[in-house]
Tab-separated table of C-alpha atoms in Angstrom:
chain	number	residue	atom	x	y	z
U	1	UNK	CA	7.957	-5.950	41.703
U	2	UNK	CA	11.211	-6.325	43.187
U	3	UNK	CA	12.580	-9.904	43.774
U	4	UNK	CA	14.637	-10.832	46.590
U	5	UNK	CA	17.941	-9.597	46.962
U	6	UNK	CA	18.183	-7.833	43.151
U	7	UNK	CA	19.225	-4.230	42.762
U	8	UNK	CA	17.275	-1.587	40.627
U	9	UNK	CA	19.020	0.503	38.220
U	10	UNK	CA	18.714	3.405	40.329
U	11	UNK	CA	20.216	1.137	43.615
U	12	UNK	CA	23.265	0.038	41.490
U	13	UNK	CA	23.748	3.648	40.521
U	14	UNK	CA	23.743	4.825	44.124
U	15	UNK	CA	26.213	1.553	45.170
U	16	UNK	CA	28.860	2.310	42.052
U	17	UNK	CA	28.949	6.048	43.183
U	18	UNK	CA	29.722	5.304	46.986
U	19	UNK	CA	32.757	3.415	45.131
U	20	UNK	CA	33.649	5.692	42.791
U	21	UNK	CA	33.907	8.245	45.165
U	22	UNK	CA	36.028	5.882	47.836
U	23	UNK	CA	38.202	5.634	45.502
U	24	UNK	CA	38.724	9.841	44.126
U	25	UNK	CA	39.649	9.660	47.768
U	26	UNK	CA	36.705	11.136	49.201
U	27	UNK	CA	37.878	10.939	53.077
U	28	UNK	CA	41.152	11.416	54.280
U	29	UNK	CA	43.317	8.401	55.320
U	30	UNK	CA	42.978	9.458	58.290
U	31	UNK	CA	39.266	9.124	58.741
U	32	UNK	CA	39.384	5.728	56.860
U	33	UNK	CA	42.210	4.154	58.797
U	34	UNK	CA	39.938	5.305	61.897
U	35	UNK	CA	36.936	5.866	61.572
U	36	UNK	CA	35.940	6.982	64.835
U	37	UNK	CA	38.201	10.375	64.136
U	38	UNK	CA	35.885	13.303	64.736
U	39	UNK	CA	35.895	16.750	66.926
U	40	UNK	CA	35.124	16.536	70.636
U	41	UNK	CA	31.203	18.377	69.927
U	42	UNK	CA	30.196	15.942	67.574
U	43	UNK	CA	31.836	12.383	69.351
U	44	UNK	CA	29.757	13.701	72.089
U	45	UNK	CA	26.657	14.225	69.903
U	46	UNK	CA	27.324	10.350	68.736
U	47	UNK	CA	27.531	9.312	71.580
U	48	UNK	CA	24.084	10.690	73.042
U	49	UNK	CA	22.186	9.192	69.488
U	50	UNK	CA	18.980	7.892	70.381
U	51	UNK	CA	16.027	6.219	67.485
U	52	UNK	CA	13.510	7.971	66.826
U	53	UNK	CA	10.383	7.398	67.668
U	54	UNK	CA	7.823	5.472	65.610
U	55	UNK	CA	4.739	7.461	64.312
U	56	UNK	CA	3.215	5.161	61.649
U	57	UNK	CA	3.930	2.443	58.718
U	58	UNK	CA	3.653	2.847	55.153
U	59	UNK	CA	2.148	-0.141	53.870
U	60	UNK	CA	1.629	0.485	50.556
U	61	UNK	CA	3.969	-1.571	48.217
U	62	UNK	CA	3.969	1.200	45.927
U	63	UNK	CA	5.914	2.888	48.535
U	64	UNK	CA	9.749	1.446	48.366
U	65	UNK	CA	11.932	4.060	47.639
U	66	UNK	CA	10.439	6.726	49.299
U	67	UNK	CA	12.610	9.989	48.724
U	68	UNK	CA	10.860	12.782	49.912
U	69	UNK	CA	8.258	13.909	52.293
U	70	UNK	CA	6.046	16.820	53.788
U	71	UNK	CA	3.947	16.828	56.786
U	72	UNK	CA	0.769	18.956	55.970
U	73	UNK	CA	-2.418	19.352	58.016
U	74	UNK	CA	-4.160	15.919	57.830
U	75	UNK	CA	-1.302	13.648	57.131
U	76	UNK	CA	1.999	13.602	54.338
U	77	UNK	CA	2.970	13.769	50.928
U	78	UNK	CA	5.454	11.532	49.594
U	79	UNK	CA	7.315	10.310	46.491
U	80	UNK	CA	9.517	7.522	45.356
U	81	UNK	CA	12.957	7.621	44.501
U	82	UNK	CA	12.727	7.143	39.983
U	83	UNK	CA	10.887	4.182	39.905
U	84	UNK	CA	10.972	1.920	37.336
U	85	UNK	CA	7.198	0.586	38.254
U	86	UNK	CA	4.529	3.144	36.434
U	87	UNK	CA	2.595	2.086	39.373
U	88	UNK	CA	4.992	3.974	41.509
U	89	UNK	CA	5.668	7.030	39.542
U	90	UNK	CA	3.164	9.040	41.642
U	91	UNK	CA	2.293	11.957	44.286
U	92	UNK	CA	1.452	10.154	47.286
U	93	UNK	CA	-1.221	11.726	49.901
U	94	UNK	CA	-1.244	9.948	53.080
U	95	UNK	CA	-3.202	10.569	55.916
U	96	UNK	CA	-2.253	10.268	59.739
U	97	UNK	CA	-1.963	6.699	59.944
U	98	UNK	CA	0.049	6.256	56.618
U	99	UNK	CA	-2.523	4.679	54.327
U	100	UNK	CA	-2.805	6.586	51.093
U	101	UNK	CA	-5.820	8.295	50.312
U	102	UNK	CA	-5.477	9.713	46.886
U	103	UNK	CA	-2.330	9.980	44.288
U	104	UNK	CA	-1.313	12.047	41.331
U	105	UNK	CA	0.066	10.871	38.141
U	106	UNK	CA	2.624	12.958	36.295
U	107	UNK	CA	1.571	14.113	32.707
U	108	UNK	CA	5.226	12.519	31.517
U	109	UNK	CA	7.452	10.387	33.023
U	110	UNK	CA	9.549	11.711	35.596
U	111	UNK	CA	13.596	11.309	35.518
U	112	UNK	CA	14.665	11.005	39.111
U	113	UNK	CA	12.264	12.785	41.760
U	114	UNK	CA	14.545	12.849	45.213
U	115	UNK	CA	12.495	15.396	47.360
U	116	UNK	CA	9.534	17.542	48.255
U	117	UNK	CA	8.996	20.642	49.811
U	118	UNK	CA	5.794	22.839	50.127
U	119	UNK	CA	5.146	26.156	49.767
U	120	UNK	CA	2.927	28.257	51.848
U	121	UNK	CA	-0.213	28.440	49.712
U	122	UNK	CA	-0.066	24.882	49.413
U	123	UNK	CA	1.651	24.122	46.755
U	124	UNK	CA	3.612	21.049	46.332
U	125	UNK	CA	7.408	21.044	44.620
U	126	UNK	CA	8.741	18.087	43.165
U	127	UNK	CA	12.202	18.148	43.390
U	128	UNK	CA	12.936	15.934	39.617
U	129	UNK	CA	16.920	16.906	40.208
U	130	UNK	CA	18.611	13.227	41.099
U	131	UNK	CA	21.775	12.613	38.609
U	132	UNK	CA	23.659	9.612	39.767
U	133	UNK	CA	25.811	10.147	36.683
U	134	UNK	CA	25.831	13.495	36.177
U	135	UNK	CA	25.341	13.569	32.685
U	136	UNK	CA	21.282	15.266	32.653
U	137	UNK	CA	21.842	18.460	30.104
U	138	UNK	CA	18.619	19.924	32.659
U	139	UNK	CA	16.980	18.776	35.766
U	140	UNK	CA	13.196	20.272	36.745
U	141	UNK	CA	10.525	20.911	39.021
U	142	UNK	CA	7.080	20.029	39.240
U	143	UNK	CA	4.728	22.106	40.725
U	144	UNK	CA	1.082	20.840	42.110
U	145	UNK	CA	-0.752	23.655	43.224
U	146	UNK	CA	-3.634	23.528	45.190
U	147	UNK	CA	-6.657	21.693	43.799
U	148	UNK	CA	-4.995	21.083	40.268
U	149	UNK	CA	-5.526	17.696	38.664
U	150	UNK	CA	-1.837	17.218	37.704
U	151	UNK	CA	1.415	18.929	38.520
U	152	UNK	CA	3.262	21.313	35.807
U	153	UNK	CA	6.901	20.952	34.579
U	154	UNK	CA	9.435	23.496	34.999
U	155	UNK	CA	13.318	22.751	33.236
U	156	UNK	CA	16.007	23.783	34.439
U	157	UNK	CA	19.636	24.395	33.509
U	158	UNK	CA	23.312	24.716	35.783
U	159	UNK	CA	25.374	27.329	34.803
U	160	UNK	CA	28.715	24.962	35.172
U	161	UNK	CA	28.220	21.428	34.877
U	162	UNK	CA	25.565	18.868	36.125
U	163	UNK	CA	24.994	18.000	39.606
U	164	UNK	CA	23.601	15.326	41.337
U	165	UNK	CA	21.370	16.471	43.938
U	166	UNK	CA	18.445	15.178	46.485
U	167	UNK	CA	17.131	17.971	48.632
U	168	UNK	CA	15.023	21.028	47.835
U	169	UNK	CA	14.138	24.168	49.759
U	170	UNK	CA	11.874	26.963	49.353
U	171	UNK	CA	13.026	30.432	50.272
U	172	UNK	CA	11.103	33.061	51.638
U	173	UNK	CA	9.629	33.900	48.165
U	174	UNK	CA	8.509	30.658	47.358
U	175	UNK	CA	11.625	30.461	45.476
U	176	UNK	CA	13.215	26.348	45.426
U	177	UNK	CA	16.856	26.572	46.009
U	178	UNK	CA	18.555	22.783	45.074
U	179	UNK	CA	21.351	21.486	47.492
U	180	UNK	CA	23.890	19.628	45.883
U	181	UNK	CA	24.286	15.906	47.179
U	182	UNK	CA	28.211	16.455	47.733
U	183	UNK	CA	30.422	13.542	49.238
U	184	UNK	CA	32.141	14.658	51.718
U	185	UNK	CA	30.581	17.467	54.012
U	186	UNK	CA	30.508	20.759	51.439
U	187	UNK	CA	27.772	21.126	49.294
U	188	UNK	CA	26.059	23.738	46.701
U	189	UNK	CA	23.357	25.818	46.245
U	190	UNK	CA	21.787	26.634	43.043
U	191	UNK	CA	18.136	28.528	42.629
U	192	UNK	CA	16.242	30.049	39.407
U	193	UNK	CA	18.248	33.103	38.197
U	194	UNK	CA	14.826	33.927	36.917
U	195	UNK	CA	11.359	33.274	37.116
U	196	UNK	CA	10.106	30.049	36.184
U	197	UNK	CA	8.204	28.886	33.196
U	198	UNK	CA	6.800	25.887	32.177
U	199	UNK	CA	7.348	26.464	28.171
U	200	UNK	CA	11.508	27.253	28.262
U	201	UNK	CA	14.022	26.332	30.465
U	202	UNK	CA	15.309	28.232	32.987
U	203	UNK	CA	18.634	28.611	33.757
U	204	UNK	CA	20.444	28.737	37.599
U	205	UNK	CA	22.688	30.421	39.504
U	206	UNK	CA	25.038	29.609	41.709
U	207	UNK	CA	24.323	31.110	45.690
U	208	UNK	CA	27.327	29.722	47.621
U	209	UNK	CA	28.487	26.696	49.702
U	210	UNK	CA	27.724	24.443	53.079
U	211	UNK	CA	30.176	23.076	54.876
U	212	UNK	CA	28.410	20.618	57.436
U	213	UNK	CA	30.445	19.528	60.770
U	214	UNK	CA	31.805	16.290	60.741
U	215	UNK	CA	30.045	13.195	63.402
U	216	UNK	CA	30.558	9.924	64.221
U	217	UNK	CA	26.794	8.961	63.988
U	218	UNK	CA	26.296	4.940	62.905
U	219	UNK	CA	24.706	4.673	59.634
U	220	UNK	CA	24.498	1.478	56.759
U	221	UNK	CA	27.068	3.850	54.901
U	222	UNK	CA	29.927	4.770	57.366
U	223	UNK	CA	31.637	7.531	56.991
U	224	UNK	CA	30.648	8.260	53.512
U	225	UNK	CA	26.965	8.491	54.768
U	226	UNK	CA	27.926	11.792	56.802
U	227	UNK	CA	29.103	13.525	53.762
U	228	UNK	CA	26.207	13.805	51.668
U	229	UNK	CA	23.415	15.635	51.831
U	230	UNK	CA	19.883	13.444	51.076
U	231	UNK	CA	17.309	15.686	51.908
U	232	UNK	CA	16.037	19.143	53.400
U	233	UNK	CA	12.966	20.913	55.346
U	234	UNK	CA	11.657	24.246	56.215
U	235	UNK	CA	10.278	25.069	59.189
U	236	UNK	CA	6.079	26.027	58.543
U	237	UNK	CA	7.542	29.263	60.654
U	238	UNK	CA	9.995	29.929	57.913
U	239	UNK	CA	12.550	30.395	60.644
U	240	UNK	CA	14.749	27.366	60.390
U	241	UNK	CA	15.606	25.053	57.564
U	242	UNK	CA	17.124	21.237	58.087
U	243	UNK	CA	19.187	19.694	55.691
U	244	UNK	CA	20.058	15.848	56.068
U	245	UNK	CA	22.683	13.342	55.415
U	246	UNK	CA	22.162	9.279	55.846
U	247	UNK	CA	23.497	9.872	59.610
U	248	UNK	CA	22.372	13.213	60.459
U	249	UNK	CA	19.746	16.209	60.690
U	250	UNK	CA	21.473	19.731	60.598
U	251	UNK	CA	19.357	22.576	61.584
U	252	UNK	CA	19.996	25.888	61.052
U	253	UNK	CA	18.302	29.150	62.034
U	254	UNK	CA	16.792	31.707	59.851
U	255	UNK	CA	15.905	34.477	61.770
U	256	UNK	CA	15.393	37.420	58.893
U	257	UNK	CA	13.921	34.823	56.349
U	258	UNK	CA	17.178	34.681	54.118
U	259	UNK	CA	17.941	30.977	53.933
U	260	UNK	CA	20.678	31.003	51.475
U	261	UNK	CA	22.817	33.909	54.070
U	262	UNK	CA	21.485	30.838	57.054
U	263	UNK	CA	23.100	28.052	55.407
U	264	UNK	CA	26.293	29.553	54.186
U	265	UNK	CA	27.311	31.785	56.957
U	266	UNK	CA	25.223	29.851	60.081
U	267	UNK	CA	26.166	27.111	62.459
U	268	UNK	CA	24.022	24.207	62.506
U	269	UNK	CA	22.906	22.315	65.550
U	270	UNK	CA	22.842	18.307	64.821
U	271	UNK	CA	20.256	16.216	65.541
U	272	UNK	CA	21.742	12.247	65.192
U	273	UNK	CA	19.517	10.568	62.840
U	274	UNK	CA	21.176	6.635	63.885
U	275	UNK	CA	21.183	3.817	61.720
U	276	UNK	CA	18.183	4.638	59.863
U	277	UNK	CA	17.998	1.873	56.549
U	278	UNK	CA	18.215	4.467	53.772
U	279	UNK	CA	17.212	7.841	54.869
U	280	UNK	CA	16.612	10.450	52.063
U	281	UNK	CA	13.592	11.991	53.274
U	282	UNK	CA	13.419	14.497	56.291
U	283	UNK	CA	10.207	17.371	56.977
U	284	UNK	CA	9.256	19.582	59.883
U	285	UNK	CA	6.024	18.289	62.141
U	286	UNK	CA	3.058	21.383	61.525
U	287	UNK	CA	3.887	22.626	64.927
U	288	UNK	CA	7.611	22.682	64.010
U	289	UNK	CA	7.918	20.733	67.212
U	290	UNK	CA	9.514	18.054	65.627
U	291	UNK	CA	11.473	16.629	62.655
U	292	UNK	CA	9.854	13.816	60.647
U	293	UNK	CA	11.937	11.121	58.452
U	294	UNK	CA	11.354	8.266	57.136
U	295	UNK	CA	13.684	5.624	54.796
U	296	UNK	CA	13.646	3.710	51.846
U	297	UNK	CA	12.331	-0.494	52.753
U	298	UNK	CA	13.525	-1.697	49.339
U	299	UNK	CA	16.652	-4.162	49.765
U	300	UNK	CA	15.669	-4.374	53.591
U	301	UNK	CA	14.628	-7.987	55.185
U	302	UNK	CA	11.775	-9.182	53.748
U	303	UNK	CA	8.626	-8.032	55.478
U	304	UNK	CA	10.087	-4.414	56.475
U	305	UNK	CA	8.047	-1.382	55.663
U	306	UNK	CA	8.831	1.942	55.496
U	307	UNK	CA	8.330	3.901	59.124
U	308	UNK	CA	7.712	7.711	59.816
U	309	UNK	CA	9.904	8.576	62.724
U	310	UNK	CA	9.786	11.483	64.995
U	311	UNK	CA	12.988	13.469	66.565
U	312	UNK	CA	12.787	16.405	68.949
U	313	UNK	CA	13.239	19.861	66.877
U	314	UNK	CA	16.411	21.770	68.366
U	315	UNK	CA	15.599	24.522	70.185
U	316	UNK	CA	18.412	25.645	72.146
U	317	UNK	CA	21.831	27.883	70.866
U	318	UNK	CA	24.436	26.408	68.685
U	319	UNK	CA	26.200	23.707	70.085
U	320	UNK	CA	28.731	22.524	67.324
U	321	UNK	CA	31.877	24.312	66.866
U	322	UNK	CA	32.358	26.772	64.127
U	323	UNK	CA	33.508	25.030	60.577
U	324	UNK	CA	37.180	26.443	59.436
U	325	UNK	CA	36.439	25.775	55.945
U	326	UNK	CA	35.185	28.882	53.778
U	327	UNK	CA	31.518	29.232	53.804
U	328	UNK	CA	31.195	32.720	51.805
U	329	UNK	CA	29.067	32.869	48.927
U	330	UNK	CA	30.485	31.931	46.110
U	331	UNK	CA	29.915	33.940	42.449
U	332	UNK	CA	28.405	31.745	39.742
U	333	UNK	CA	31.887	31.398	37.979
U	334	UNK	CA	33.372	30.337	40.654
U	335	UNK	CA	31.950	27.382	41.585
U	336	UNK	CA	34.871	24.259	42.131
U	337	UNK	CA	35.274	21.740	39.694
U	338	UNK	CA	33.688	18.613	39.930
U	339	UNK	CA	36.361	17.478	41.916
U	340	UNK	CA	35.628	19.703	44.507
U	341	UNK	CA	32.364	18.956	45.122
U	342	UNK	CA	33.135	15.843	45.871
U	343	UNK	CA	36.055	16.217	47.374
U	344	UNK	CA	35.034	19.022	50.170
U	345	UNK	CA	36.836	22.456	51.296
U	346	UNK	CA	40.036	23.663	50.420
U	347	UNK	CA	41.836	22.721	53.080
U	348	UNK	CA	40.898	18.866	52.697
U	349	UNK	CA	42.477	19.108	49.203
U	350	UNK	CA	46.036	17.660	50.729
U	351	UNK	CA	44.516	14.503	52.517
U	352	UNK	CA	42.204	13.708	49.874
U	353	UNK	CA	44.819	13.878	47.129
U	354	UNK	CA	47.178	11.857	49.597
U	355	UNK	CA	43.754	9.514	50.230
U	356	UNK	CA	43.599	8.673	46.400
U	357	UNK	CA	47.287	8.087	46.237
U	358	UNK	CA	47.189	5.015	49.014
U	359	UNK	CA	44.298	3.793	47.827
U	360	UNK	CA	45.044	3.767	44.018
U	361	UNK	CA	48.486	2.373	45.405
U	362	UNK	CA	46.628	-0.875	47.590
U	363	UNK	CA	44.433	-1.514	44.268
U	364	UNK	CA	47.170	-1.772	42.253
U	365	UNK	CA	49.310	-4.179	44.687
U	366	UNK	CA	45.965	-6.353	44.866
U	367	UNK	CA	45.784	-6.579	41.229
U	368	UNK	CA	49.811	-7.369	40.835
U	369	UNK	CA	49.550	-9.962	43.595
U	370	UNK	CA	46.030	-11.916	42.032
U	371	UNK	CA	48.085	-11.446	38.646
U	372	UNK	CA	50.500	-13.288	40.218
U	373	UNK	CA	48.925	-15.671	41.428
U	374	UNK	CA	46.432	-16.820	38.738
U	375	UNK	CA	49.255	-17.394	36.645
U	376	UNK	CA	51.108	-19.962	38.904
U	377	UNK	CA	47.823	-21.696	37.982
C-alpha cells in the first residue's frame, strides 16, 4: 500500500524527467517567461474548456495508477501504470458501474504497461513500452485474445535508440503502432517491421512524426503537460484515432483507414481535457459518440478515487490552424537524436538551445550566490 504523501519508484521517475527535461530546455523562454503564449485557435479553445462529465468511480484500491483503458460492450478494461504491488499487476475487467468483475494475471512480471487498445476480434493489447530512463534494450506487447486464460508476450526492438512511450494504436490490420511520449509537442511512430512472434523479438521501424498544436489548457503540469503524449484511441469505426497529452485530446480523421498517413500529414481538432489529476488513459465510447478518460488517484487527497469521464467526440471540420513544423514521414535512419525528441521540430531548435542557455545560466548564479553565502557562515 501506499502511505501518505510517499512517491513510488515509477512517480519519482516521472517527477525527475519533467526536470530533466526543464532543464535540456524543453520550452522556449518565451513560453516559460509567459506562459499564457499560444496561437489565437487554441487560446480560444482554452478558453471554452469545460470538465468532463462523470460516468462512474473506480473503487478498487488495486486501481491507483491506472494507465490505460478501453470501453468494450458491457463495461472497460484497464491497467495500472508498473506497479510495484503483485496485487496490481493485472488486466482489469470492469463493468458499467466500475466494479471489477474478473482480472488476468500476467505469466511474468510486466516492466512498465502504459496503455491498451483493442482490436476488432476482441483482442486486448497491452502496451508494456513505458521507459522513464530510456535505457530498456526491448519493450513488448501482450496480447489477450478472446477467451484465453492469460495474455502472450511479444518483444520488441527500436531500430535507433530507446524510447519512452505511453500510447498504443492499432492500424487497420490489427497492426499496434507505439507513439513516442515526446516533451514538447512532436512525437514518433514506430510499428512491427514484421510480423510478430512470441518466441524472438521483433524488431521496428520507424513511420514518421506528429507535431501536435500548441494550447493553453490548465493542467497539474503546465506547460510541460501539453507536450507529451500519454495515451491514444481508435475510433470502433476505424475512422478517427485520438492521441492525448495531460491537457488535451487531439483527434484526427482517418477516412481511407491509413492511420500512420492521418497522424503525420492530418490536422487534429482539440478537445480540452482541463485539470484532470494525472491523465494517461483516453478510449472512444462503443458508439464513438464520445471520448472516455480517466486519471491516476495515487498522490491525490486522501479519499479520491479514480473517475471515468465523458467528453463530446468532435464531429465537425478542422478547427486548429495548420502546424509549420515538418510532418512528412520520416525513413527509419532518419529519425532525430534523442535530443530532438525531446526537444520538438526543427524550427524550435534556436529557442530551445537559447532556453537551456538562461536556464543553465540562473542555476549556476543560484549555486554561486548559496556558495556564497554558506560560507559567510
Amino acid at each position: 500500500m501506499r502511505g501518505r504523501g510517499r512517491l513510488t519508484w515509477g512517480r519519482r521517475a516521472r517527477a525527475g524527467a519533467v526536470v530533466t527535461a526543464l532543464l535540456a530546455g524543453v520550452v522556449p523562454p518565451a513560453v516559460v517567461l509567459v506562459p499564457g503564449a499560444a496561437t489565437a485557435g487554441a487560446a480560444a479553445a482554452g478558453a471554452a474548456a469545460a470538465a468532463g462529465t462523470p460516468v462512474c468511480q473506480v473503487r478498487d484500491d488495486r486501481l491507483r495508477e491506472i494507465s490505460g483503458m478501453v470501453a468494450t460492450d458491457d463495461g472497460y478494461v484497464v491497467i495500472n501504470d508498473g506497479a510495484d504491488d503483485e496485487a496490481r499487476r493485472r488486466i482489469f475487467f470492469l463493468d458499467q458501474r466500475c466494479a471489477v468483475v474478473r482480472t488476468v494475471s500476467f505469466p511474468s512480471r510486466p516492466r512498465d504497461t502504459e496503455d491498451l487498445a483493442i482490436g476488432r476480434d476482441g483482442t486486448v493489447w497491452v502496451a508494456d513500452i513505458g521507459d522513464n530512463d530510456r535505457s530498456r534494450p526491448t519493450v513488448g506487447v501482450w496480447r489477450l485474445a478472446p477467451g484465453a486464460k492469460q495474455p502472450v508476450l511479444h518483444r520488441m526492438t527500436y531500430p535507433d535508440r530507446p524510447h519512452d512511450a505511453e500510447a498504443l494504436l492499432l492500424d487497420a490490420s490489427g497492426r499496434p503502432l507505439i507513439v513516442t511520449k515526446g516533451g514538447s509537442g512532436t512525437v514518433f511512430l514506430y510499428a512491427p517491421a514484421t510480423a510478430l512472434r512470441s518466441d524472438a523479438t521483433t524488431p521496428l521501424t520507424a513511420l514518421g512524426q506528429v507535431t501536435v498544436p500548441s494550447t493553453t489548457t490548465s493542467n497539474p503540469f503546465s506547460f510541460l503537460g501539453r507536450g507529451v503524449i500519454t495515451g491514444a484511441a481508435s475510433a470502433p469505426d476505424g475512422r478517427r484515432v485520438v492521441l492525448r497529452s495531460y491537457a488535451d485530446a487531439f483527434e484526427y480523421d482517418v477516412p481511407d483507414g491509413d492511420v500512420v498517413r492521418a497522424l503525420t500529414t492530418g490536422t487534429p481538432r482539440i478537445t480540452p481535457l482541463p485539470d484532470e489529476p494525472q491523465g494517461e488513459s483516453i478510449t472512444y465510447s462503443r458508439d464513438g459518440r464520445s471520448l472516455l478518460t480517466v486519471s491516476e488517484s495515487a498522490g491525490q487527497p486522501a479519499g479520491t478515487r479514480s473517475t471515468i469521464l465523458r467528453y463530446p467526440a468532435t464531429a465537425s471540420a478542422a478547427t486548429a490552424a495548420p502546424s509549420t513544423e515538418s510532418v512528412d514521414p520520416v525513413s527509419p535512419t532518419a529519425v532525430r537524436p534523442a535530443a530532438g525528441e525531446i526537444g520538438g521540430g526543427a524550427g524550435r531548435t534556436w529557442p530551445l538551445a537559447l532556453g537551456a542557455g538562461t536556464l543553465l545560466i540562473l542555476l549556476g548564479l543560484a549555486g554561486v550566490l548559496w556558495w556564497r553565502h554558506t560560507a559567510r557562515r
